[in-house]
Short mmCIF file of C-alpha atoms in Angstrom, two decimals:
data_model
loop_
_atom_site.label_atom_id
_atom_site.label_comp_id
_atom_site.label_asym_id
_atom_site.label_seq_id
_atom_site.Cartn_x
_atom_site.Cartn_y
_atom_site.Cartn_z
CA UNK R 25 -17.54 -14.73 -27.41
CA UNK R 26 -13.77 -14.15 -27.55
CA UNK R 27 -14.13 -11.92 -25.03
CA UNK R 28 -15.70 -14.46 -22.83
CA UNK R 29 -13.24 -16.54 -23.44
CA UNK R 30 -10.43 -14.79 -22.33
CA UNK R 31 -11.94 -14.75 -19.09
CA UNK R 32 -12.88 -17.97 -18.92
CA UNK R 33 -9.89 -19.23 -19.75
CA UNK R 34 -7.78 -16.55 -17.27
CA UNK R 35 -10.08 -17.39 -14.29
CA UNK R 36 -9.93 -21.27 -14.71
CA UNK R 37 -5.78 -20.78 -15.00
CA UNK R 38 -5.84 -18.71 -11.33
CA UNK R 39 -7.95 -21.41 -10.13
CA UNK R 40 -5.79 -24.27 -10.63
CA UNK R 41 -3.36 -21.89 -9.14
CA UNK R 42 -1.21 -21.27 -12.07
CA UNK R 43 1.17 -17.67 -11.52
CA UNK R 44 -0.98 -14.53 -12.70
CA UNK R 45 1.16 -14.11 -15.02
CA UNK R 46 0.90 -17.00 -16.92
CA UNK R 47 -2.88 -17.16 -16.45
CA UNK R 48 -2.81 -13.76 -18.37
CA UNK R 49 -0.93 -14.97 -20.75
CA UNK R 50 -2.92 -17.66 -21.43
CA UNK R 51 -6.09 -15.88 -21.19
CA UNK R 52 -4.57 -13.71 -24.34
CA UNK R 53 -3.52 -16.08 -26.45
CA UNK R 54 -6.76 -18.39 -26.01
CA UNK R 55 -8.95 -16.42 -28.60
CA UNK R 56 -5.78 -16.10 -30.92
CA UNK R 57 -5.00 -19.92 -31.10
CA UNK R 58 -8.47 -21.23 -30.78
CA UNK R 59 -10.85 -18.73 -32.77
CA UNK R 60 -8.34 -16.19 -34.39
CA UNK R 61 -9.46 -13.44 -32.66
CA UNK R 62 -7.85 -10.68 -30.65
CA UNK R 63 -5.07 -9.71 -32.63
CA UNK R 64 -1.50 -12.03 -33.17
CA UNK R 65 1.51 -13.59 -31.44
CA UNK R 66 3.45 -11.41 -32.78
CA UNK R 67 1.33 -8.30 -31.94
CA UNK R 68 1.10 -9.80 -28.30
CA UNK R 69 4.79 -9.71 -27.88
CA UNK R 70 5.33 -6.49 -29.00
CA UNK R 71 2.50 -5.51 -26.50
CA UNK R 72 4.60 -7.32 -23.41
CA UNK R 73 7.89 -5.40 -24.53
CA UNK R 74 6.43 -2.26 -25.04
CA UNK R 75 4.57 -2.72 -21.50
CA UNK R 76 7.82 -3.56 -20.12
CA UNK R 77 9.66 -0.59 -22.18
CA UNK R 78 8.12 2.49 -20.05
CA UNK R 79 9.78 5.18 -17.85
CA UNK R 80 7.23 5.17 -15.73
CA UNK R 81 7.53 1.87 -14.38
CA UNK R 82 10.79 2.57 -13.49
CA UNK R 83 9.25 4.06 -10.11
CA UNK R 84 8.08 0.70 -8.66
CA UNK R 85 11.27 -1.46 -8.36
CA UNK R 86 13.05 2.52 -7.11
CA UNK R 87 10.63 2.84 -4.45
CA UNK R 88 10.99 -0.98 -3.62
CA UNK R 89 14.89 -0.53 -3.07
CA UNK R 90 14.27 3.03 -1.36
CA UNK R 91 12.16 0.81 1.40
CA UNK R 92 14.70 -1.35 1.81
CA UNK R 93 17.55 0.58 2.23
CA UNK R 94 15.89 2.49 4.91
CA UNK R 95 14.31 -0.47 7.02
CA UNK R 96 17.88 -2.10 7.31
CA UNK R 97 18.82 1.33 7.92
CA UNK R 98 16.45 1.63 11.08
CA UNK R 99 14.88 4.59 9.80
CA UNK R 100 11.20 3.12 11.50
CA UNK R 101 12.83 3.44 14.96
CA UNK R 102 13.46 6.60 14.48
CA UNK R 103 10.24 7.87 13.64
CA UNK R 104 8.62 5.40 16.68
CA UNK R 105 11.30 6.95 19.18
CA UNK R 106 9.72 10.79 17.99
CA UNK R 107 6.37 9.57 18.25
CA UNK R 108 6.33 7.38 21.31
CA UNK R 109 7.65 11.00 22.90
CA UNK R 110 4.50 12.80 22.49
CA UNK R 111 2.12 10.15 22.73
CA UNK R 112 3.48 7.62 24.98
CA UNK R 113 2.51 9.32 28.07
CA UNK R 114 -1.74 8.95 26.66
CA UNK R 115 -4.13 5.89 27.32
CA UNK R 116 -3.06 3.89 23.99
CA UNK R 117 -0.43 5.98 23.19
CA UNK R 118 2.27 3.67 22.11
CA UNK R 119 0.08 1.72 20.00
CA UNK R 120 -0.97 5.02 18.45
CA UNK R 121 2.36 6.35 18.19
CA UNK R 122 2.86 2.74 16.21
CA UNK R 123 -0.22 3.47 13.53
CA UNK R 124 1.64 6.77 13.18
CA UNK R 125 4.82 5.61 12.41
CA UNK R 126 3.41 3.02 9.66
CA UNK R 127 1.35 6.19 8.53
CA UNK R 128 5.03 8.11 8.11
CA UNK R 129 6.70 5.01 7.04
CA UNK R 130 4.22 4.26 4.54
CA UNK R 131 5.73 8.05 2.88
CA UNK R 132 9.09 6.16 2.41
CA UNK R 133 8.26 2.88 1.29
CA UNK R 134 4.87 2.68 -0.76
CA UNK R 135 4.33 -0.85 0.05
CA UNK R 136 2.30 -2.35 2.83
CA UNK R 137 4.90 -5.66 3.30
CA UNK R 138 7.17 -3.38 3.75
CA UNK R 139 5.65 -1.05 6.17
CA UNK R 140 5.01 -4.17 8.03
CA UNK R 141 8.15 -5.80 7.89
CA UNK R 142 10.07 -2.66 8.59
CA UNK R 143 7.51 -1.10 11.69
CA UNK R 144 6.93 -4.48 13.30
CA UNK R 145 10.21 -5.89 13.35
CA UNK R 146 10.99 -3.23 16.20
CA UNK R 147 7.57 -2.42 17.42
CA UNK R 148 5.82 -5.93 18.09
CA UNK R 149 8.75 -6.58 20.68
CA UNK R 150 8.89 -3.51 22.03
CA UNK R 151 5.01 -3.58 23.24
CA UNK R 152 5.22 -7.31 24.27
CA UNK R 153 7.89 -6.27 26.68
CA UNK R 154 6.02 -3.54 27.72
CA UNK R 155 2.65 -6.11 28.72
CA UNK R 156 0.80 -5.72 25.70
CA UNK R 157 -0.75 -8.96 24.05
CA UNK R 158 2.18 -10.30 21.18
CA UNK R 159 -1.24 -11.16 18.69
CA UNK R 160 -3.26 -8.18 19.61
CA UNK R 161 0.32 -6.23 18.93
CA UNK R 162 0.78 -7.68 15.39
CA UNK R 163 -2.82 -7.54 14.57
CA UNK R 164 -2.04 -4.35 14.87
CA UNK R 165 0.74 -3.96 12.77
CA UNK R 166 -0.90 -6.32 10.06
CA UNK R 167 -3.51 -4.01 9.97
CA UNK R 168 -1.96 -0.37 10.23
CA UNK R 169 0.70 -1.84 7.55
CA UNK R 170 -1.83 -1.15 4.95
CA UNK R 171 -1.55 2.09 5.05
CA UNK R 172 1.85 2.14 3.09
CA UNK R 173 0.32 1.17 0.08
CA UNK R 174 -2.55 4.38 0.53
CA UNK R 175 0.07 7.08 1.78
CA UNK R 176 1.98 8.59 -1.05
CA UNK R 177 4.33 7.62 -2.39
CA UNK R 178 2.17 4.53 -3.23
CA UNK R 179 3.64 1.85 -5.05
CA UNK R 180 -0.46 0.43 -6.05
CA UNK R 181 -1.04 4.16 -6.95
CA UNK R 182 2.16 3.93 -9.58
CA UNK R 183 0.81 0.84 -10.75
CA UNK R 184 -3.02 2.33 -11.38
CA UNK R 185 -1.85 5.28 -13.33
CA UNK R 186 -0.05 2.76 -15.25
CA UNK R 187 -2.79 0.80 -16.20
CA UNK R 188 -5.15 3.86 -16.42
CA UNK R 189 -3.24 6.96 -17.83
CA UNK R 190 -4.36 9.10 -14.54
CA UNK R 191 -1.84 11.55 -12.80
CA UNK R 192 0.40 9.80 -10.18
CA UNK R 193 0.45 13.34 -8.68
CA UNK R 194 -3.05 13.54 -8.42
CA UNK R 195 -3.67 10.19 -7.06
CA UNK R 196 -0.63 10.87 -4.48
CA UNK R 197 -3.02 13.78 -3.51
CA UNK R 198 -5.32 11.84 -3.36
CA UNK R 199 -4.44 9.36 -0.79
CA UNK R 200 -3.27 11.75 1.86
CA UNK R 201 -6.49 12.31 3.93
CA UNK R 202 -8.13 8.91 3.45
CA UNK R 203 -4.77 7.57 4.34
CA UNK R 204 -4.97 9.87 7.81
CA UNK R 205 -8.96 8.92 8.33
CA UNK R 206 -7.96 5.44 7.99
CA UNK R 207 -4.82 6.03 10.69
CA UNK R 208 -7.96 8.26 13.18
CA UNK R 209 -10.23 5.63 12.85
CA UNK R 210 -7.81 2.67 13.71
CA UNK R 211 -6.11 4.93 16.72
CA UNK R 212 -9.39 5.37 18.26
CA UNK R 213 -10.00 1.42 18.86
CA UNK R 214 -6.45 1.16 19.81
CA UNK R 215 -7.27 3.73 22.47
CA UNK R 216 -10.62 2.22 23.63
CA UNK R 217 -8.90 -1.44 23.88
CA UNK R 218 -6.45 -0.38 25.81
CA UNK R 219 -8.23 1.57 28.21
CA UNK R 220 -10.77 -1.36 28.58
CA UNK R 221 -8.15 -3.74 28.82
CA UNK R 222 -5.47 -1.71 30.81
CA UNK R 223 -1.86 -1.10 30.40
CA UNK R 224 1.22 -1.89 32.65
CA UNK R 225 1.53 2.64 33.12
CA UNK R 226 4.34 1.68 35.74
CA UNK R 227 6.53 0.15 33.26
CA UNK R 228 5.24 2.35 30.00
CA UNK R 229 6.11 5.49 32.01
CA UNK R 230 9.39 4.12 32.80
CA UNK R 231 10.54 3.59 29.30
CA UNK R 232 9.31 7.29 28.28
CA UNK R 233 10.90 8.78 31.07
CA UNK R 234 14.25 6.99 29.67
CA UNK R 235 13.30 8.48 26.35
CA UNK R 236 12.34 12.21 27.59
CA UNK R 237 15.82 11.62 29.34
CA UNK R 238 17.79 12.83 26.67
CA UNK R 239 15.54 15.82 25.71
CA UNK R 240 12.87 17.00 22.80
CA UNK R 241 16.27 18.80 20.66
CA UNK R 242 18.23 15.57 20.60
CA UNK R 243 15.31 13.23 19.69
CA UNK R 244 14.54 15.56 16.75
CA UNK R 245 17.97 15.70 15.56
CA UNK R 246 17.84 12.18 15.55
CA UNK R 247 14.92 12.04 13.89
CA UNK R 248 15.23 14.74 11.76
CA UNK R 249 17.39 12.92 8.60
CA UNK R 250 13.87 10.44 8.35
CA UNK R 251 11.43 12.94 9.02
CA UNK R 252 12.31 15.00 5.97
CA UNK R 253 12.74 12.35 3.11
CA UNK R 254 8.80 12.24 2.56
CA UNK R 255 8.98 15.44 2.56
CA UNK R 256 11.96 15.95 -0.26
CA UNK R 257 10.23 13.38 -2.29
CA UNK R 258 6.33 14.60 -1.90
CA UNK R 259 7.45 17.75 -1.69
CA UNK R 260 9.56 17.65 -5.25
CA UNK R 261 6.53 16.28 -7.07
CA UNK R 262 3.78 18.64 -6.31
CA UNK R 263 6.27 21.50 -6.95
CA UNK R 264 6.77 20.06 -10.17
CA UNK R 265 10.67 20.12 -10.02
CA UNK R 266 10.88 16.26 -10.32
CA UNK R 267 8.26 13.53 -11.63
CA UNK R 268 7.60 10.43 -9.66
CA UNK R 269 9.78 8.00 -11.37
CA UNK R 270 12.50 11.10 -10.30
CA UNK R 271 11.46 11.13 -7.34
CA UNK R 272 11.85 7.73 -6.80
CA UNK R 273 15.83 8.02 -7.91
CA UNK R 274 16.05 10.49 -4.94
CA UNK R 275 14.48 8.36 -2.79
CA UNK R 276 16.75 6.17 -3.32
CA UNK R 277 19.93 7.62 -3.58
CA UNK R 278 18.60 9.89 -0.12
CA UNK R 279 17.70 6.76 1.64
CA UNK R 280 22.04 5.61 0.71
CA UNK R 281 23.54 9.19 2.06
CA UNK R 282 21.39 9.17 5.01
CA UNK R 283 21.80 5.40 6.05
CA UNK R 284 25.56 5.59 5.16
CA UNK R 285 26.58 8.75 5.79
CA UNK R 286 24.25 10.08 9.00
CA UNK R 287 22.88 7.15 10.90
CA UNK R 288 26.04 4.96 9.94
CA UNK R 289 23.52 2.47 10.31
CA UNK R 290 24.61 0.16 7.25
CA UNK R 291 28.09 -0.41 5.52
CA UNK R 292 28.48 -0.01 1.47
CA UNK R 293 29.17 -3.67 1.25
CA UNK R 294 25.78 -4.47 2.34
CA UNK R 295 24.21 -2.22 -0.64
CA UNK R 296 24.52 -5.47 -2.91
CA UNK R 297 22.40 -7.73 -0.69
CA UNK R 298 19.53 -4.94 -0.73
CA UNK R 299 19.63 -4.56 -4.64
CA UNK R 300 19.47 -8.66 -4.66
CA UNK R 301 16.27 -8.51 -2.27
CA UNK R 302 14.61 -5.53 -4.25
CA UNK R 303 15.11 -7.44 -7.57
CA UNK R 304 13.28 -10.72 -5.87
CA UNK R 305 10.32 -8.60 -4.53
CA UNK R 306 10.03 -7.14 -7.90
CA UNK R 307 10.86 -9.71 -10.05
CA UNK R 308 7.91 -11.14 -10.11
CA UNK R 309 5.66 -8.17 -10.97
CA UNK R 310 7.74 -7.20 -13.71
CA UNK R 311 6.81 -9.99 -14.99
CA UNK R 312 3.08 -9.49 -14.62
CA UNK R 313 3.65 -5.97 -15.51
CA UNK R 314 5.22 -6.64 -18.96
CA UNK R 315 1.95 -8.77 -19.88
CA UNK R 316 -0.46 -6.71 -18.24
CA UNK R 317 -0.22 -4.50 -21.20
CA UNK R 318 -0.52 -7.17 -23.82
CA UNK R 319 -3.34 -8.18 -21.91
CA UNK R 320 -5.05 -5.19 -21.50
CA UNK R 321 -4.58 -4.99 -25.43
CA UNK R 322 -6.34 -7.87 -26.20
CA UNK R 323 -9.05 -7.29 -23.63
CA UNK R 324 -9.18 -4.20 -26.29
CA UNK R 325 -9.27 -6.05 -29.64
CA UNK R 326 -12.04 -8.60 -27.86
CA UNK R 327 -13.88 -5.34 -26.84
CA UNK R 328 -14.22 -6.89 -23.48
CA UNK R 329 -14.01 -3.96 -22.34
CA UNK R 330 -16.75 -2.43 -23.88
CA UNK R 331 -18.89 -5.38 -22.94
CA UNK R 332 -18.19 -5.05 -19.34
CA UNK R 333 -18.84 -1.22 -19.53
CA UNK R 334 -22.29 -1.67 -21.25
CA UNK R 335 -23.27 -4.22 -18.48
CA UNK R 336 -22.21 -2.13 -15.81
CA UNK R 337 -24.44 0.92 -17.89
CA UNK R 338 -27.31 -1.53 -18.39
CA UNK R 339 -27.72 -2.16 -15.13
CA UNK R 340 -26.50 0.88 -12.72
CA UNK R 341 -28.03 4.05 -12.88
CA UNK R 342 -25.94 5.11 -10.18
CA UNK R 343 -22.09 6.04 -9.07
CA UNK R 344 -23.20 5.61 -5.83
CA UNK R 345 -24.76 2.26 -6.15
CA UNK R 346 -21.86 0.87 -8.43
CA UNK R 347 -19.17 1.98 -6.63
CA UNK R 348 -21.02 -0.01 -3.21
CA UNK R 349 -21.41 -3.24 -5.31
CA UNK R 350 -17.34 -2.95 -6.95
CA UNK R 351 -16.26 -2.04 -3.33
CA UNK R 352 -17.62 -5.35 -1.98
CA UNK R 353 -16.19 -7.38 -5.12
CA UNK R 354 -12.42 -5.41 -3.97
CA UNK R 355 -12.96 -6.38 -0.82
CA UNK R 356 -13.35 -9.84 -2.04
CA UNK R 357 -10.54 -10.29 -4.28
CA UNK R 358 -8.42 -8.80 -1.71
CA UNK R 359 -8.19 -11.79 0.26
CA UNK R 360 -7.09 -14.27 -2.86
CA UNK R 361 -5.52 -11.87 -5.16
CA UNK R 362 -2.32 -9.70 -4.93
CA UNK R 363 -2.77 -5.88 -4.49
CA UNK R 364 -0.53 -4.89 -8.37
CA UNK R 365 -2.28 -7.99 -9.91
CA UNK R 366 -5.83 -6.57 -9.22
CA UNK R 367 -4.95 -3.22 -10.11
CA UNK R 368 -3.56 -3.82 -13.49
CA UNK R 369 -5.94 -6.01 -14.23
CA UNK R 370 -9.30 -4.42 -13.04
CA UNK R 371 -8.87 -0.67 -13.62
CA UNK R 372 -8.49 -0.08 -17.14
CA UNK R 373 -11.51 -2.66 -17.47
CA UNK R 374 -13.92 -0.95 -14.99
CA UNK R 375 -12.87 2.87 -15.22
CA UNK R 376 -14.68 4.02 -18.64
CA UNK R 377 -17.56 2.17 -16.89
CA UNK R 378 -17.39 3.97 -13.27
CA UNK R 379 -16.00 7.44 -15.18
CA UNK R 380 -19.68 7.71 -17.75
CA UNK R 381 -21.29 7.33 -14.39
CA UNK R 382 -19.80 10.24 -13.09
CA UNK R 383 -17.17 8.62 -10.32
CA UNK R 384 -13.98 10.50 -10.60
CA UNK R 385 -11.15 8.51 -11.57
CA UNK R 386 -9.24 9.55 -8.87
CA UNK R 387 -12.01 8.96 -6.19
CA UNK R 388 -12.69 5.58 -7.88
CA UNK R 389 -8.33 5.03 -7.76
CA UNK R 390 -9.00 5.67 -3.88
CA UNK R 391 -11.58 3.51 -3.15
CA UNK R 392 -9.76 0.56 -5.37
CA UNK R 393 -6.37 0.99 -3.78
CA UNK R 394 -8.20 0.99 -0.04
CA UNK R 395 -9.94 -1.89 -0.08
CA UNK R 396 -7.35 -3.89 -1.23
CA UNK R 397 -5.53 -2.88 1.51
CA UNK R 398 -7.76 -4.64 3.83
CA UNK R 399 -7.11 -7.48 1.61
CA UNK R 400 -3.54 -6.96 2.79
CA UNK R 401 -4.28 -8.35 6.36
CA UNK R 402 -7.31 -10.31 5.92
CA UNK R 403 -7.28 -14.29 5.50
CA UNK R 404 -6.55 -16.37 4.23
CA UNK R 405 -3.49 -14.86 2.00
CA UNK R 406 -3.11 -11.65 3.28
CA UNK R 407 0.22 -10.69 3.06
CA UNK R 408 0.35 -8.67 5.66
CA UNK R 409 -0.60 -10.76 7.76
CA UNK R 410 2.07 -13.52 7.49
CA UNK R 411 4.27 -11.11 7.82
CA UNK R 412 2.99 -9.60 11.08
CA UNK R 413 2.51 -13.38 12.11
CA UNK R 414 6.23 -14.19 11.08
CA UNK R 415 7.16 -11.51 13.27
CA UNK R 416 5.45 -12.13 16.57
CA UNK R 417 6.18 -15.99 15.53
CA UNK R 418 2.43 -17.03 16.14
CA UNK R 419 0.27 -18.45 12.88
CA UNK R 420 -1.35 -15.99 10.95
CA UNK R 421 -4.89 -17.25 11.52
CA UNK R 422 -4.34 -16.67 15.40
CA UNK R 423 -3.50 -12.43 14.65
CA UNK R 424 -5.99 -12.66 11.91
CA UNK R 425 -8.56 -13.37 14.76
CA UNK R 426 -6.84 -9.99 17.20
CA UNK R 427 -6.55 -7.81 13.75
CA UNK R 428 -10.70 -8.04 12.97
CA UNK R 429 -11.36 -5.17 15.35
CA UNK R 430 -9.10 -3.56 13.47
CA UNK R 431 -9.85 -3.97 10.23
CA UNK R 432 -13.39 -3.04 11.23
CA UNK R 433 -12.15 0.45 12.31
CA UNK R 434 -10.94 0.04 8.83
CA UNK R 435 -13.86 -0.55 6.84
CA UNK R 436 -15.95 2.15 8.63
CA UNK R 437 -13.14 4.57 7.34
CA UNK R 438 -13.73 3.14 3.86
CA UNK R 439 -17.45 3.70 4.36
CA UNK R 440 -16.56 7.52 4.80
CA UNK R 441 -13.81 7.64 1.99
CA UNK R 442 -16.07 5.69 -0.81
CA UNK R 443 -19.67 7.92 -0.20
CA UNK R 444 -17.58 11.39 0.44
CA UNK R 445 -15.62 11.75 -2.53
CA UNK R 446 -14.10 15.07 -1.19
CA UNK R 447 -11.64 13.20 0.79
CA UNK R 448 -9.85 11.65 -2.50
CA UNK R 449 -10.49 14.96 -4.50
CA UNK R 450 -9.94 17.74 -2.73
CA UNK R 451 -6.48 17.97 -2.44
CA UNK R 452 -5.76 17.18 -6.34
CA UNK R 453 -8.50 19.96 -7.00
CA UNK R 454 -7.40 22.38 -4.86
CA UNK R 455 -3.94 22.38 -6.65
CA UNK R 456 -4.59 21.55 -10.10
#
């Protein structure tokens, strides 16, 4: 019963539309004040600042502030320029060379907003002059956005090793090919619209002839400096000379030399205005954050946890089958819930559950963090897509209808990714 109640009790506070926060908060202190279960105030505080109290979590807002300093730095047209070189001269290749760069840029940032703010602000003009559709362009980039929460360094992965105690290394790992299926599978209808549809070729081969212009050895200079910093930060963690929340700090402080002292692209005086806007992004998950641990704990004391594990038990038989059903319930919340939200709130519930099944928690991390993704771009609060629709300055509804192609090409990725567990585990297993 207290158990039930604090879901009750959190479910009727999100649908009145009360913060997440809050409604955790009070979904915890429901079965304290009203049937003195699950523990005290004063244990529930200690709970939020010892949630908030972790070095771990310093890798969020770092990562946050990493992406920001390098999409006012213009790192994303550097990577597009490099891309667009090889595949702009191909059927589709400029939207292709765009899912690339958000593939890339998703190694810098770990966050799908700002994949999308950061690749879209450039590339959504950039094919409208060139003839393609403005909504079909950032359905696009609503879409392919998503992938900077699955590349690594993930900010949702941070968050589910948070709330779940598995390797951030290993779930890095484990993002990398689903990440690239998911980029295959969305640059093969990108392709097939745009041969179906046509392309101005007159005016596309213009523009890369004006970028072959300069020659291959100067474009990779250029790009060189943002071509290496997933690299130095992926590459430090799997060699085990830094940890993630480290290699957040040099993503950061990489992401300063490079836009100050290479590109020249900002000024020190705007450094400020980027810490201000990395504190409001975050802000507000801190604050879930901090509670998401006292919650968790009282989810604990309740043994709600154990209650939803022996219902999952009592009634699947299968990893298979229950990781089809909890797919379809992510894909769900997705559209009304918040990708960190979800996570901290719905993996250290379901995981013992999935895990005496047999799912790996690494697979299941996967599958989570994927779908949603989709959620990311899908109506009616994806993120993602207001962004994208911000951008091209059309309402979100109108790309949400040029991004469901898209997001199909998605899902049949996630089909692969969630019945073939090698893709999420082969990578961590080959170099554990």
């Amino acid at each position: 019963m207290p158990a039930l109640l604090v879901f009750v009790v959190f479910l009727i506070a999100i649908a009145v539309s009360i913060p997440i926060g809050v409604s955790m908060i009070l979904g915890s202190i429901a079965p304290i004040f009203l049937m003195g279960k699950g523990g005290s105030v004063v244990q529930l505080l200690n709970n939020t600042f010892s949630g908030a109290n972790s070095t771990p979590i310093l890798a969020v807002p770092l990562f946050i502030l990493g992406g920001v300093i390098m999409a006012k730095g213009g790192i994303s047209k550097k990577l597009f320029n490099f891309f667009s070189y090889f595949a702009g001269r191909m059927p589709g290749g400029l939207p292709c060379a765009v899912i690339l760069t958000c593939l890339f840029y998703g190694a810098i940032s770990g966050s799908g907003p700002a994949t999308t703010a950061a690749v879209g602000s450039m590339c959504v003009p950039f094919l409208t002059d060139l003839g393609y559709e403005k909504k079909w362009s950032a359905g696009l980039i609503a879409v392919a956005g998503g992938l900077g929460v699955i590349i690594p360094p993930s900010i949702p992965f941070v968050l589910y090793s948070l709330a779940t105690g598995v390797s951030t290394g290993d779930l890095f790992l484990g993002g990398v090919f689903p990440g690239i299926l998911i980029g295959l599978f969305l640059m093969v209808y990108a392709v097939y619209y745009c041969v179906r549809h046509g392309e101005d070729r007159d005016l596309i081969n213009a523009r890369m002839k004006e970028l072959r212009s300069a020659g291959f050895l100067k474009l990779f200079l250029d790009s060189f400096w943002a071509l290496l910093c997933p690299v130095i930060v992926l590459g430090g963690i799997y060699t085990g000379f830094v940890t993630p929340t480290e290699a957040a700090t040099l993503s950061v402080f990489y992401a300063i030399i490079v836009s100050l002292f290479i590109y020249k692209s900002i000024k020190v005086n705007e450094l400020i205005p980027f810490l201000c806007e990395s504190v409001k992004t975050y802000g507000g998950l801190a604050f879930v954050l901090a509670f998401a641990t006292a919650f968790g704990r009282v989810l604990s004391l309740t043994k709600a946890t154990k209650i939803v594990e022996n219902f999952i038990l009592g009634n699947f038989h299968s990893g298979i089958v229950v990781l089809t059903v909890l797919a379809i319930i992510f894909l769900i919340l997705g559209m009304v819930m918040d990708t960190g939200p979800a996570i901290i709130i719905l993996a250290p519930v379901l995981l013992p559950a999935v895990q005496a099944l047999g799912v790996d928690p690494v697979h299941f991390g996967v599958v989570l963090v994927c779908c949603l993704s989709i959620g990311l771009a899908t109506p009616p609060f994806g993120l993602d897509l207001f962004v994208a629709g911000n951008i091209a300055e059309e309402p979100p509804m109108s790309v949400a209808r040029k991004a469901v192609p898209f997001m199909i090409a998605f899902l049949v990725a996630l089909v692969i990714i969630t019945y073939v567990p090698w893709f999420s585990t082969f990578l961590p297993n080959l170099l554990k």
